mmCIF file of C-alpha atoms in Angstrom:
data_model
loop_
_atom_site.group_PDB
_atom_site.id
_atom_site.type_symbol
_atom_site.label_atom_id
_atom_site.label_comp_id
_atom_site.label_asym_id
_atom_site.label_seq_id
_atom_site.Cartn_x
_atom_site.Cartn_y
_atom_site.Cartn_z
ATOM 1 C CA MET R 284 -53.047 9.028 -96.349
ATOM 2 C CA GLY R 285 -54.093 8.501 -92.724
ATOM 3 C CA LYS R 286 -55.013 4.952 -91.787
ATOM 4 C CA ILE R 287 -55.895 3.238 -88.547
ATOM 5 C CA THR R 288 -53.091 0.906 -87.528
ATOM 6 C CA LEU R 289 -52.771 -1.708 -84.809
ATOM 7 C CA GLU R 290 -50.374 0.576 -82.942
ATOM 8 C CA MET R 291 -52.967 3.353 -82.971
ATOM 9 C CA LEU R 292 -55.557 0.962 -81.577
ATOM 10 C CA ALA R 293 -53.247 -0.048 -78.756
ATOM 11 C CA LYS R 294 -52.523 3.597 -77.857
ATOM 12 C CA SER R 295 -56.110 4.799 -78.157
ATOM 13 C CA PRO R 296 -57.434 6.442 -74.952
ATOM 14 C CA SER R 297 -59.609 3.894 -73.206
ATOM 15 C CA HIS R 298 -60.882 2.859 -69.805
ATOM 16 C CA THR R 299 -59.707 -0.647 -70.585
ATOM 17 C CA LYS R 300 -56.212 -1.270 -69.265
ATOM 18 C CA LYS R 301 -53.738 -3.610 -70.887
ATOM 19 C CA ARG R 302 -52.727 -6.563 -68.790
ATOM 20 C CA ARG R 303 -49.126 -7.540 -68.429
ATOM 21 C CA ASP R 304 -49.538 -11.048 -69.731
ATOM 22 C CA GLU R 305 -51.625 -10.298 -72.879
ATOM 23 C CA THR R 306 -50.576 -9.422 -76.410
ATOM 24 C CA VAL R 307 -51.603 -6.319 -78.316
ATOM 25 C CA GLN R 308 -54.130 -8.345 -80.336
ATOM 26 C CA GLN R 309 -55.713 -9.711 -77.168
ATOM 27 C CA TYR R 310 -55.878 -6.278 -75.614
ATOM 28 C CA VAL R 311 -57.425 -4.698 -78.721
ATOM 29 C CA ARG R 312 -60.033 -7.458 -78.858
ATOM 30 C CA ARG R 313 -61.273 -6.397 -75.423
ATOM 31 C CA LEU R 314 -61.674 -2.720 -76.312
ATOM 32 C CA THR R 315 -65.246 -1.379 -76.283
ATOM 33 C CA HIS R 316 -64.649 2.353 -76.922
ATOM 34 C CA LEU R 317 -62.357 3.894 -79.550
ATOM 35 C CA HIS R 318 -61.574 7.627 -79.772
ATOM 36 C CA PHE R 319 -60.179 8.558 -83.190
ATOM 37 C CA SER R 320 -61.578 12.063 -83.685
ATOM 38 C CA GLU R 321 -59.386 14.707 -85.388
ATOM 39 C CA LYS R 322 -56.658 12.257 -86.450
ATOM 40 C CA ASN R 323 -56.617 13.082 -90.214
ATOM 41 C CA ILE R 324 -57.994 9.616 -90.929
ATOM 42 C CA ASP R 325 -59.370 9.234 -94.449
ATOM 43 C CA GLU R 326 -60.385 5.556 -94.413
ATOM 44 C CA ILE R 327 -62.096 3.187 -91.973
ATOM 45 C CA ASP R 328 -59.823 0.155 -91.888
ATOM 46 C CA ASN R 329 -58.108 -2.366 -89.600
ATOM 47 C CA LEU R 330 -60.846 -2.260 -86.969
ATOM 48 C CA TYR R 331 -61.782 -5.928 -87.347
ATOM 49 C CA HIS R 332 -59.546 -6.759 -84.356
ATOM 50 C CA CYS R 333 -62.011 -4.937 -82.087
ATOM 51 C CA ARG R 334 -64.667 -7.628 -81.848
ATOM 52 C CA ASN R 335 -66.299 -6.118 -78.749
ATOM 53 C CA LEU R 336 -66.423 -2.554 -80.035
ATOM 54 C CA SER R 337 -69.592 -0.725 -78.906
ATOM 55 C CA VAL R 338 -68.772 3.000 -79.278
ATOM 56 C CA LEU R 339 -66.700 4.474 -82.120
ATOM 57 C CA TYR R 340 -65.718 8.162 -82.364
ATOM 58 C CA LEU R 341 -64.499 9.136 -85.843
ATOM 59 C CA TYR R 342 -65.790 12.717 -86.252
ATOM 60 C CA ASN R 343 -63.654 15.561 -87.653
ATOM 61 C CA ASN R 344 -61.632 13.425 -90.065
ATOM 62 C CA ASN R 345 -61.367 13.132 -93.875
ATOM 63 C CA ILE R 346 -63.440 9.971 -94.317
ATOM 64 C CA ALA R 347 -65.610 9.944 -97.460
ATOM 65 C CA ARG R 348 -67.108 6.415 -97.288
ATOM 66 C CA ILE R 349 -68.623 4.258 -94.536
ATOM 67 C CA LYS R 350 -67.100 0.804 -94.953
ATOM 68 C CA ASN R 351 -65.359 -2.097 -93.213
ATOM 69 C CA LEU R 352 -67.783 -2.138 -90.266
ATOM 70 C CA GLY R 353 -69.425 -5.492 -90.981
ATOM 71 C CA PHE R 354 -67.598 -7.097 -88.044
ATOM 72 C CA ALA R 355 -68.995 -4.616 -85.475
ATOM 73 C CA THR R 356 -72.175 -6.472 -84.549
ATOM 74 C CA ASN R 357 -71.975 -5.076 -80.997
ATOM 75 C CA LEU R 358 -71.664 -1.427 -82.080
ATOM 76 C CA THR R 359 -74.333 0.798 -80.493
ATOM 77 C CA HIS R 360 -72.991 4.352 -81.032
ATOM 78 C CA LEU R 361 -71.322 5.615 -84.218
ATOM 79 C CA TYR R 362 -70.041 9.212 -84.508
ATOM 80 C CA LEU R 363 -69.285 10.301 -88.093
ATOM 81 C CA GLN R 364 -69.915 14.083 -88.043
ATOM 82 C CA LYS R 365 -68.016 16.799 -89.936
ATOM 83 C CA MET R 366 -66.477 14.700 -92.672
ATOM 84 C CA LYS R 367 -66.905 14.169 -96.428
ATOM 85 C CA ILE R 368 -69.495 11.395 -96.440
ATOM 86 C CA THR R 369 -71.923 11.629 -99.366
ATOM 87 C CA LYS R 370 -73.837 8.350 -98.996
ATOM 88 C CA ILE R 371 -75.178 6.260 -96.098
ATOM 89 C CA GLU R 372 -73.970 2.709 -96.646
ATOM 90 C CA GLY R 373 -72.171 -0.218 -95.016
ATOM 91 C CA LEU R 374 -74.478 -0.402 -91.970
ATOM 92 C CA ASP R 375 -76.457 -3.574 -92.731
ATOM 93 C CA ASN R 376 -74.715 -5.730 -90.103
ATOM 94 C CA LEU R 377 -75.024 -3.188 -87.273
ATOM 95 C CA LYS R 378 -78.057 -4.854 -85.697
ATOM 96 C CA ARG R 379 -77.517 -3.214 -82.292
ATOM 97 C CA LEU R 380 -76.802 0.323 -83.503
ATOM 98 C CA THR R 381 -79.056 2.744 -81.595
ATOM 99 C CA LYS R 382 -77.467 6.160 -82.241
ATOM 100 C CA LEU R 383 -76.030 7.325 -85.553
ATOM 101 C CA TYR R 384 -74.470 10.788 -85.912
ATOM 102 C CA LEU R 385 -73.995 12.031 -89.483
ATOM 103 C CA GLY R 386 -74.316 15.803 -89.141
ATOM 104 C CA SER R 387 -72.259 18.252 -91.239
ATOM 105 C CA ASN R 388 -71.487 15.921 -94.152
ATOM 106 C CA ALA R 389 -72.625 16.051 -97.810
ATOM 107 C CA ILE R 390 -75.471 13.528 -97.748
ATOM 108 C CA THR R 391 -78.374 14.215 -100.118
ATOM 109 C CA VAL R 392 -80.503 11.078 -99.531
ATOM 110 C CA VAL R 393 -81.335 9.349 -96.241
ATOM 111 C CA GLU R 394 -81.018 5.700 -97.270
ATOM 112 C CA GLY R 395 -79.360 2.423 -96.332
ATOM 113 C CA LEU R 396 -81.142 2.158 -92.981
ATOM 114 C CA GLU R 397 -83.755 -0.482 -93.724
ATOM 115 C CA ASN R 398 -81.744 -3.195 -91.896
ATOM 116 C CA VAL R 399 -80.686 -1.102 -88.909
ATOM 117 C CA GLU R 400 -83.412 -2.536 -86.694
ATOM 118 C CA SER R 401 -82.435 -1.008 -83.347
ATOM 119 C CA LEU R 402 -81.825 2.595 -84.459
ATOM 120 C CA ARG R 403 -83.393 5.108 -82.031
ATOM 121 C CA GLU R 404 -81.615 8.352 -82.934
ATOM 122 C CA LEU R 405 -80.540 9.642 -86.337
ATOM 123 C CA HIS R 406 -78.686 12.964 -86.364
ATOM 124 C CA ILE R 407 -78.364 14.320 -89.894
ATOM 125 C CA GLU R 408 -78.363 18.091 -89.483
ATOM 126 C CA LYS R 409 -76.409 20.715 -91.489
ATOM 127 C CA GLN R 410 -75.667 18.778 -94.671
ATOM 128 C CA SER R 411 -73.597 20.592 -97.317
ATOM 129 C CA LEU R 412 -75.960 20.285 -100.256
ATOM 130 C CA PRO R 413 -75.361 21.593 -103.812
ATOM 131 C CA PRO R 414 -77.291 24.762 -104.720
ATOM 132 C CA GLY R 415 -80.936 23.925 -105.363
ATOM 133 C CA GLU R 416 -80.686 20.433 -103.862
ATOM 134 C CA LYS R 417 -82.738 19.288 -100.851
ATOM 135 C CA LEU R 418 -82.454 16.399 -98.413
ATOM 136 C CA LEU R 419 -84.553 13.416 -99.512
ATOM 137 C CA PHE R 420 -85.783 10.334 -97.636
ATOM 138 C CA GLU R 421 -85.737 6.941 -99.306
ATOM 139 C CA PRO R 422 -89.150 5.291 -98.593
ATOM 140 C CA ARG R 423 -87.809 1.981 -97.259
ATOM 141 C CA SER R 424 -85.442 3.697 -94.844
ATOM 142 C CA LEU R 425 -88.191 6.081 -93.751
ATOM 143 C CA GLN R 426 -90.500 3.138 -93.111
ATOM 144 C CA ALA R 427 -87.777 1.386 -91.082
ATOM 145 C CA LEU R 428 -87.241 4.503 -88.969
ATOM 146 C CA SER R 429 -90.935 4.901 -88.240
ATOM 147 C CA VAL R 430 -91.729 1.435 -86.897
ATOM 148 C CA LYS R 431 -91.270 0.590 -83.203
ATOM 149 C CA ASN R 432 -88.584 3.103 -82.351
ATOM 150 C CA ASN R 433 -90.239 4.427 -79.168
ATOM 151 C CA ILE R 434 -90.272 7.949 -80.625
ATOM 152 C CA ASP R 435 -92.091 10.290 -78.223
ATOM 153 C CA SER R 436 -91.155 13.649 -79.779
ATOM 154 C CA VAL R 437 -90.767 14.986 -83.332
ATOM 155 C CA GLU R 438 -90.028 18.603 -82.382
ATOM 156 C CA GLU R 439 -86.456 18.446 -83.715
ATOM 157 C CA LEU R 440 -87.718 17.532 -87.195
ATOM 158 C CA LYS R 441 -89.242 20.979 -87.779
ATOM 159 C CA CYS R 442 -86.068 21.998 -89.610
ATOM 160 C CA LEU R 443 -86.909 19.586 -92.473
ATOM 161 C CA LYS R 444 -88.914 22.211 -94.348
ATOM 162 C CA ASN R 445 -89.338 20.100 -97.499
ATOM 163 C CA MET R 446 -90.855 17.044 -95.805
ATOM 164 C CA THR R 447 -93.549 15.499 -98.029
ATOM 165 C CA GLN R 448 -94.214 12.106 -96.376
ATOM 166 C CA PHE R 449 -93.812 11.171 -92.726
ATOM 167 C CA PHE R 450 -94.266 7.634 -91.346
ATOM 168 C CA THR R 451 -94.154 7.168 -87.569
ATOM 169 C CA GLU R 452 -96.494 4.263 -86.766
ATOM 170 C CA ASN R 453 -96.377 2.304 -83.511
ATOM 171 C CA ASN R 454 -94.414 4.853 -81.542
ATOM 172 C CA CYS R 455 -95.079 6.930 -78.415
ATOM 173 C CA LEU R 456 -96.360 10.278 -79.697
ATOM 174 C CA THR R 457 -98.871 11.864 -77.296
ATOM 175 C CA ASP R 458 -98.636 15.657 -77.723
ATOM 176 C CA MET R 459 -101.110 17.061 -80.269
ATOM 177 C CA LYS R 460 -99.821 20.621 -79.829
ATOM 178 C CA GLU R 461 -96.264 19.569 -80.671
ATOM 179 C CA LEU R 462 -97.506 17.709 -83.750
ATOM 180 C CA SER R 463 -99.391 20.829 -84.840
ATOM 181 C CA ARG R 464 -96.253 22.964 -84.547
ATOM 182 C CA VAL R 465 -94.204 20.481 -86.581
ATOM 183 C CA MET R 466 -96.825 20.117 -89.314
ATOM 184 C CA THR R 467 -97.059 23.892 -89.601
ATOM 185 C CA ALA R 468 -93.319 23.882 -90.409
ATOM 186 C CA TRP R 469 -93.905 21.322 -93.215
ATOM 187 C CA PRO R 470 -95.890 23.199 -95.894
ATOM 188 C CA SER R 471 -95.386 20.424 -98.482
ATOM 189 C CA LEU R 472 -96.480 17.460 -96.341
ATOM 190 C CA TRP R 473 -99.128 15.420 -98.164
ATOM 191 C CA ARG R 474 -98.983 12.039 -96.407
ATOM 192 C CA LEU R 475 -98.890 11.255 -92.679
ATOM 193 C CA GLU R 476 -98.964 7.835 -90.977
ATOM 194 C CA LEU R 477 -99.578 7.892 -87.200
ATOM 195 C CA THR R 478 -101.334 4.581 -86.545
ATOM 196 C CA GLY R 479 -100.373 2.945 -83.253
ATOM 197 C CA ASN R 480 -99.434 6.122 -81.357
ATOM 198 C CA PRO R 481 -101.256 7.051 -78.099
ATOM 199 C CA LEU R 482 -102.521 10.326 -79.590
ATOM 200 C CA CYS R 483 -104.640 8.293 -82.026
ATOM 201 C CA HIS R 484 -106.952 7.474 -79.098
ATOM 202 C CA LYS R 485 -107.770 11.115 -78.393
ATOM 203 C CA LYS R 486 -111.275 12.336 -79.146
ATOM 204 C CA LYS R 487 -111.778 13.539 -82.739
ATOM 205 C CA TYR R 488 -108.130 12.726 -83.459
ATOM 206 C CA LYS R 489 -108.445 12.676 -87.254
ATOM 207 C CA ASP R 490 -110.453 15.892 -87.424
ATOM 208 C CA ARG R 491 -107.851 17.658 -85.288
ATOM 209 C CA VAL R 492 -104.932 16.392 -87.406
ATOM 210 C CA ILE R 493 -106.605 17.287 -90.713
ATOM 211 C CA VAL R 494 -106.909 20.979 -89.811
ATOM 212 C CA MET R 495 -103.207 21.148 -88.889
ATOM 213 C CA SER R 496 -102.107 21.164 -92.536
ATOM 214 C CA ARG R 497 -103.721 22.490 -95.706
ATOM 215 C CA SER R 498 -101.445 20.347 -97.894
ATOM 216 C CA LEU R 499 -102.302 16.999 -96.238
ATOM 217 C CA VAL R 500 -104.216 14.659 -98.560
ATOM 218 C CA MET R 501 -103.632 11.237 -96.943
ATOM 219 C CA LEU R 502 -103.836 10.254 -93.272
ATOM 220 C CA ASP R 503 -103.210 6.747 -91.915
ATOM 221 C CA GLY R 504 -103.454 5.136 -95.341
ATOM 222 C CA LYS R 505 -106.759 6.800 -96.306
ATOM 223 C CA GLU R 506 -107.345 9.703 -98.638
ATOM 224 C CA ILE R 507 -108.906 12.745 -96.987
ATOM 225 C CA ASN R 508 -112.292 13.696 -98.419
ATOM 226 C CA ASP R 509 -112.155 17.203 -99.934
ATOM 227 C CA THR R 510 -115.640 18.139 -98.744
ATOM 228 C CA ALA R 511 -114.923 16.985 -95.208
ATOM 229 C CA LYS R 512 -111.613 18.859 -95.135
ATOM 230 C CA ARG R 513 -113.213 22.064 -96.457
ATOM 231 C CA PHE R 514 -115.938 21.840 -93.812
ATOM 232 C CA LEU R 515 -113.392 21.338 -91.008
ATOM 233 C CA MET R 516 -111.184 24.185 -92.223
ATOM 234 C CA ASN R 517 -114.123 26.603 -92.415
ATOM 235 C CA TRP R 518 -115.402 25.493 -89.025
ATOM 236 C CA LYS R 519 -112.004 26.027 -87.396
ATOM 237 C CA ALA R 520 -111.599 29.442 -89.059
ATOM 238 C CA SER R 521 -114.993 30.468 -87.668
ATOM 239 C CA ARG R 522 -114.051 29.143 -84.253
ATOM 240 C CA ASP R 523 -110.748 31.054 -84.262
ATOM 241 C CA ALA R 524 -112.575 34.237 -85.244
ATOM 242 C CA ARG R 525 -114.979 33.827 -82.308
ATOM 243 C CA ARG R 526 -112.043 33.224 -79.984
ATOM 244 C CA ARG R 527 -110.339 36.436 -81.157
ATOM 245 C CA GLN R 528 -113.594 38.329 -80.699
ATOM 246 C CA ARG R 529 -113.941 37.030 -77.140
ATOM 247 C CA LYS R 530 -110.381 38.101 -76.352
ATOM 248 C CA GLN R 531 -111.058 41.601 -77.659
ATOM 249 C CA LEU R 532 -114.275 41.798 -75.629
ATOM 250 C CA HIS R 533 -112.451 40.585 -72.534
ATOM 251 C CA PHE R 534 -109.795 43.245 -73.082
ATOM 252 C CA LEU R 535 -112.410 45.970 -73.426
ATOM 253 C CA GLU R 536 -114.325 44.850 -70.348
ATOM 254 C CA GLY R 537 -111.275 44.156 -68.222
ATOM 255 C CA GLY R 538 -108.391 46.389 -69.198
ATOM 256 C CA THR R 539 -109.929 49.434 -70.896
ATOM 257 C CA SER R 540 -112.932 49.786 -68.593
ATOM 258 C CA SER R 541 -110.748 49.712 -65.487
ATOM 259 C CA ASN R 542 -108.529 52.392 -66.973
ATOM 260 C CA PHE R 543 -111.586 54.462 -67.785
ATOM 261 C CA ILE R 544 -112.904 54.156 -64.245
ATOM 262 C CA SER R 545 -109.513 55.037 -62.821
ATOM 263 C CA GLY R 546 -109.349 58.131 -65.007
ATOM 264 C CA SER R 547 -112.894 59.133 -64.059
ATOM 265 C CA SER R 548 -112.060 58.852 -60.357
ATOM 266 C CA ASN R 549 -109.086 61.122 -60.832
ATOM 267 C CA ALA R 550 -111.273 63.606 -62.683
ATOM 268 C CA LEU R 551 -113.954 63.565 -59.967
ATOM 269 C CA SER R 552 -111.356 64.088 -57.267
ATOM 270 C CA SER R 553 -110.689 67.540 -58.707
ATOM 271 C CA ILE R 554 -114.309 68.694 -58.144
ATOM 272 C CA PRO R 555 -114.410 70.982 -55.118
ATOM 273 C CA SER R 556 -116.386 69.534 -52.202
ATOM 274 C CA LEU R 557 -119.200 71.429 -50.497
ATOM 275 C CA PRO R 558 -118.358 73.112 -47.226
ATOM 276 C CA PRO R 559 -119.665 71.364 -44.097
ATOM 277 C CA ILE R 560 -122.909 72.599 -42.533
ATOM 278 C CA GLN R 561 -122.256 74.703 -39.474
ATOM 279 C CA GLY R 562 -123.177 73.103 -36.194
ATOM 280 C CA MET R 563 -122.729 69.487 -37.282
ATOM 281 C CA PRO R 564 -120.326 67.432 -35.187
ATOM 282 C CA ASP R 565 -116.862 66.813 -36.660
ATOM 283 C CA GLY R 566 -117.690 68.878 -39.725
ATOM 284 C CA GLY R 567 -120.231 66.303 -40.992
ATOM 285 C CA TYR R 568 -122.896 66.728 -43.638
ATOM 286 C CA MET R 569 -126.671 66.721 -43.203
ATOM 287 C CA ILE R 570 -128.351 63.791 -44.903
ATOM 288 C CA ASN R 571 -132.055 63.413 -45.615
ATOM 289 C CA PRO R 572 -133.708 60.548 -43.724
ATOM 290 C CA GLY R 573 -134.397 58.586 -46.914
ATOM 291 C CA MET R 574 -130.950 58.951 -48.454
ATOM 292 C CA ASN R 575 -129.184 55.777 -49.456
ATOM 293 C CA PRO R 576 -126.312 55.342 -46.938
ATOM 294 C CA LEU R 577 -124.342 53.185 -49.420
ATOM 295 C CA LEU R 578 -123.208 56.373 -51.137
ATOM 296 C CA TYR R 579 -121.143 57.165 -48.030
ATOM 297 C CA GLU R 580 -118.365 55.240 -46.354
ATOM 298 C CA GLY R 581 -119.803 55.731 -42.870
ATOM 299 C CA VAL R 582 -123.160 56.900 -41.401
ATOM 300 C CA VAL R 583 -123.884 57.771 -37.789
ATOM 301 C CA PRO R 584 -127.543 58.029 -36.662
ATOM 302 C CA GLY R 585 -128.414 61.448 -35.314
ATOM 303 C CA GLY R 586 -132.022 61.494 -34.156
ATOM 304 C CA SER R 587 -134.183 63.091 -36.846
ATOM 305 C CA HIS R 588 -131.213 63.289 -39.146
ATOM 306 C CA SER R 589 -128.051 61.319 -39.912
ATOM 307 C CA VAL R 590 -124.481 62.464 -40.072
ATOM 308 C CA ALA R 591 -122.029 61.145 -42.697
ATOM 309 C CA LEU R 592 -118.472 61.013 -41.525
ATOM 310 C CA PRO R 593 -116.120 62.728 -43.979
ATOM 311 C CA ARG R 594 -113.766 59.746 -44.558
ATOM 312 C CA GLY R 595 -112.080 61.129 -47.622
ATOM 313 C CA ALA R 596 -113.667 63.412 -50.178
ATOM 314 C CA LYS R 597 -117.332 62.776 -51.034
ATOM 315 C CA PRO R 598 -117.876 65.500 -53.635
ATOM 316 C CA LEU R 599 -120.101 63.516 -56.024
ATOM 317 C CA ALA R 600 -122.587 62.385 -53.369
ATOM 318 C CA ALA R 601 -122.669 65.813 -51.770
ATOM 319 C CA ILE R 602 -123.419 67.557 -55.056
ATOM 320 C CA MET R 603 -126.155 65.035 -55.951
ATOM 321 C CA GLN R 604 -127.764 65.491 -52.551
ATOM 322 C CA ALA R 605 -127.586 69.284 -52.722
ATOM 323 C CA ARG R 606 -129.070 69.499 -56.204
ATOM 324 C CA ALA R 607 -131.686 66.744 -55.880
ATOM 325 C CA PRO R 608 -132.601 66.277 -52.223
ATOM 326 C CA ASN R 609 -135.785 64.324 -53.089
ATOM 327 C CA SER R 610 -134.306 62.249 -55.925
ATOM 328 C CA THR R 611 -135.908 58.830 -56.298
ATOM 329 C CA LEU R 612 -132.553 57.509 -57.530
ATOM 330 C CA LEU R 613 -130.991 58.298 -54.160
ATOM 331 C CA ASN R 614 -133.979 57.465 -51.985
ATOM 332 C CA ARG R 615 -135.484 54.485 -53.799
ATOM 333 C CA LYS R 616 -136.200 51.312 -51.871
ATOM 334 C CA PRO R 617 -134.660 48.034 -52.945
ATOM 335 C CA THR R 618 -136.676 46.288 -55.622
ATOM 336 C CA GLU R 619 -137.007 42.549 -55.414
ATOM 337 C CA ASP R 620 -137.590 42.125 -59.122
ATOM 338 C CA MET R 621 -135.036 44.240 -60.988
ATOM 339 C CA SER R 622 -137.003 43.832 -64.222
ATOM 340 C CA GLN R 623 -139.739 46.047 -62.638
ATOM 341 C CA SER R 624 -137.282 48.773 -61.651
ATOM 342 C CA ARG R 625 -137.186 52.106 -63.480
ATOM 343 C CA PHE R 626 -133.412 52.096 -63.330
ATOM 344 C CA PRO R 627 -130.858 49.489 -64.416
ATOM 345 C CA ASN R 628 -128.865 47.697 -61.786
ATOM 346 C CA ILE R 629 -125.615 49.505 -62.388
ATOM 347 C CA PHE R 630 -123.979 47.882 -59.364
ATOM 348 C CA ALA R 631 -124.606 44.299 -60.524
ATOM 349 C CA PRO R 632 -121.401 42.290 -61.138
ATOM 350 C CA PRO R 633 -120.535 41.607 -64.783
ATOM 351 C CA ARG R 634 -121.688 38.302 -66.211
ATOM 352 C CA PRO R 635 -118.877 35.710 -66.488
ATOM 353 C CA ILE R 636 -117.601 34.976 -69.977
ATOM 354 C CA ILE R 637 -118.206 31.341 -70.824
ATOM 355 C CA SER R 638 -115.281 30.126 -72.878
ATOM 356 C CA GLU R 639 -115.726 27.303 -75.337
ATOM 357 C CA GLY R 640 -113.482 24.276 -75.401
ATOM 358 C CA ASN R 641 -110.139 24.828 -77.039
ATOM 359 C CA TRP R 642 -109.644 23.009 -80.358
ATOM 360 C CA GLU R 643 -106.020 22.296 -79.521
ATOM 361 C CA THR R 644 -106.671 21.001 -76.004
ATOM 362 C CA ASP R 645 -105.812 17.421 -75.123
ATOM 363 C CA SER R 646 -108.843 17.062 -72.860
ATOM 364 C CA ASP R 647 -111.356 14.358 -73.625
ATOM 365 C CA ILE R 648 -114.116 16.919 -73.103
ATOM 366 C CA HIS R 649 -113.835 18.569 -76.479
ATOM 367 C CA SER R 650 -116.474 20.444 -78.414
ATOM 368 C CA GLY R 651 -116.220 19.506 -82.046
ATOM 369 C CA PRO R 652 -118.222 20.021 -85.206
ATOM 370 C CA PRO R 653 -121.958 19.402 -84.898
ATOM 371 C CA VAL R 654 -121.876 16.393 -87.221
ATOM 372 C CA PRO R 655 -119.195 13.640 -87.072
ATOM 373 C CA LEU R 656 -117.378 13.256 -90.324
ATOM 374 C CA GLN R 657 -116.219 10.078 -91.949
ATOM 375 C CA THR R 658 -112.830 10.343 -93.582
#
């Protein structure tokens, strides 16, 4: 049986150096950090000499019970990972404990923390649970963890798939998107307490939280009205459908249409161009006086006629001019009022897509349901 002895305390690696004129007891009393990981220790004992202990490393041992720590009122960090602990106990006097590490044990219930007033971090991942068992939270300990712990993120709690109640009042949560991701990972959550967090001051806060979870029935101590929840869920589903439709339309107008135009240009480039009219300078083409010069890249006046410079192939314009020299489409004058024109304005820029406000945005300018709901 491995026990902690006074000799082990004196030989423990530490930044505190033993003075020549002090006894072992005096030296041990001044120790603040103890490193006893991987020492085959199976019992926490004989640490009462360390009155100033603040950090204790005991991970990777054979300890099955947390005990004999009542003296450690100055302890702030306690490392108890990878052992055989089945119950959280013996922590009532640790008033200054801020970080508790209990990962990779055999704990089934998070309890015994109602008097640990200064706790800021609880690490309880990878518990070895019996088949069919799940990690449970004792209500009093959960309430103690939720109050005034300066919690600003709950992202790491997504792994608790069987969470049913979550209390985190008077903390520092601000990110609605992070909360949405976490609540999506908790399909059994039915009660949520968020009062006193900064995100509670965001516009339509309750409406936005309600639609994050279909299982939620109580928010901030009040039961959620079924009719109100059904209305919000249907409204959000309709809004998401419109958003998907806008994305598809944007894809068709932006991506597919540009590909189509690119393919059409390649196809037109294969049309043979008309030979230049003999006698024209630089091999130019004859253009009627009323022809729209915008169909060509460059136009040079030439007395009673104009000459288009052949900057690249112009097969489409040349064919249109040859087959319809008096076409009103080519020779029309600009129309002030396009509604009176015989032809649509095919060169007009596309209308901008006006996007609606995002439901998940944190902006105060947020478009919500048409009628405010009382929950």
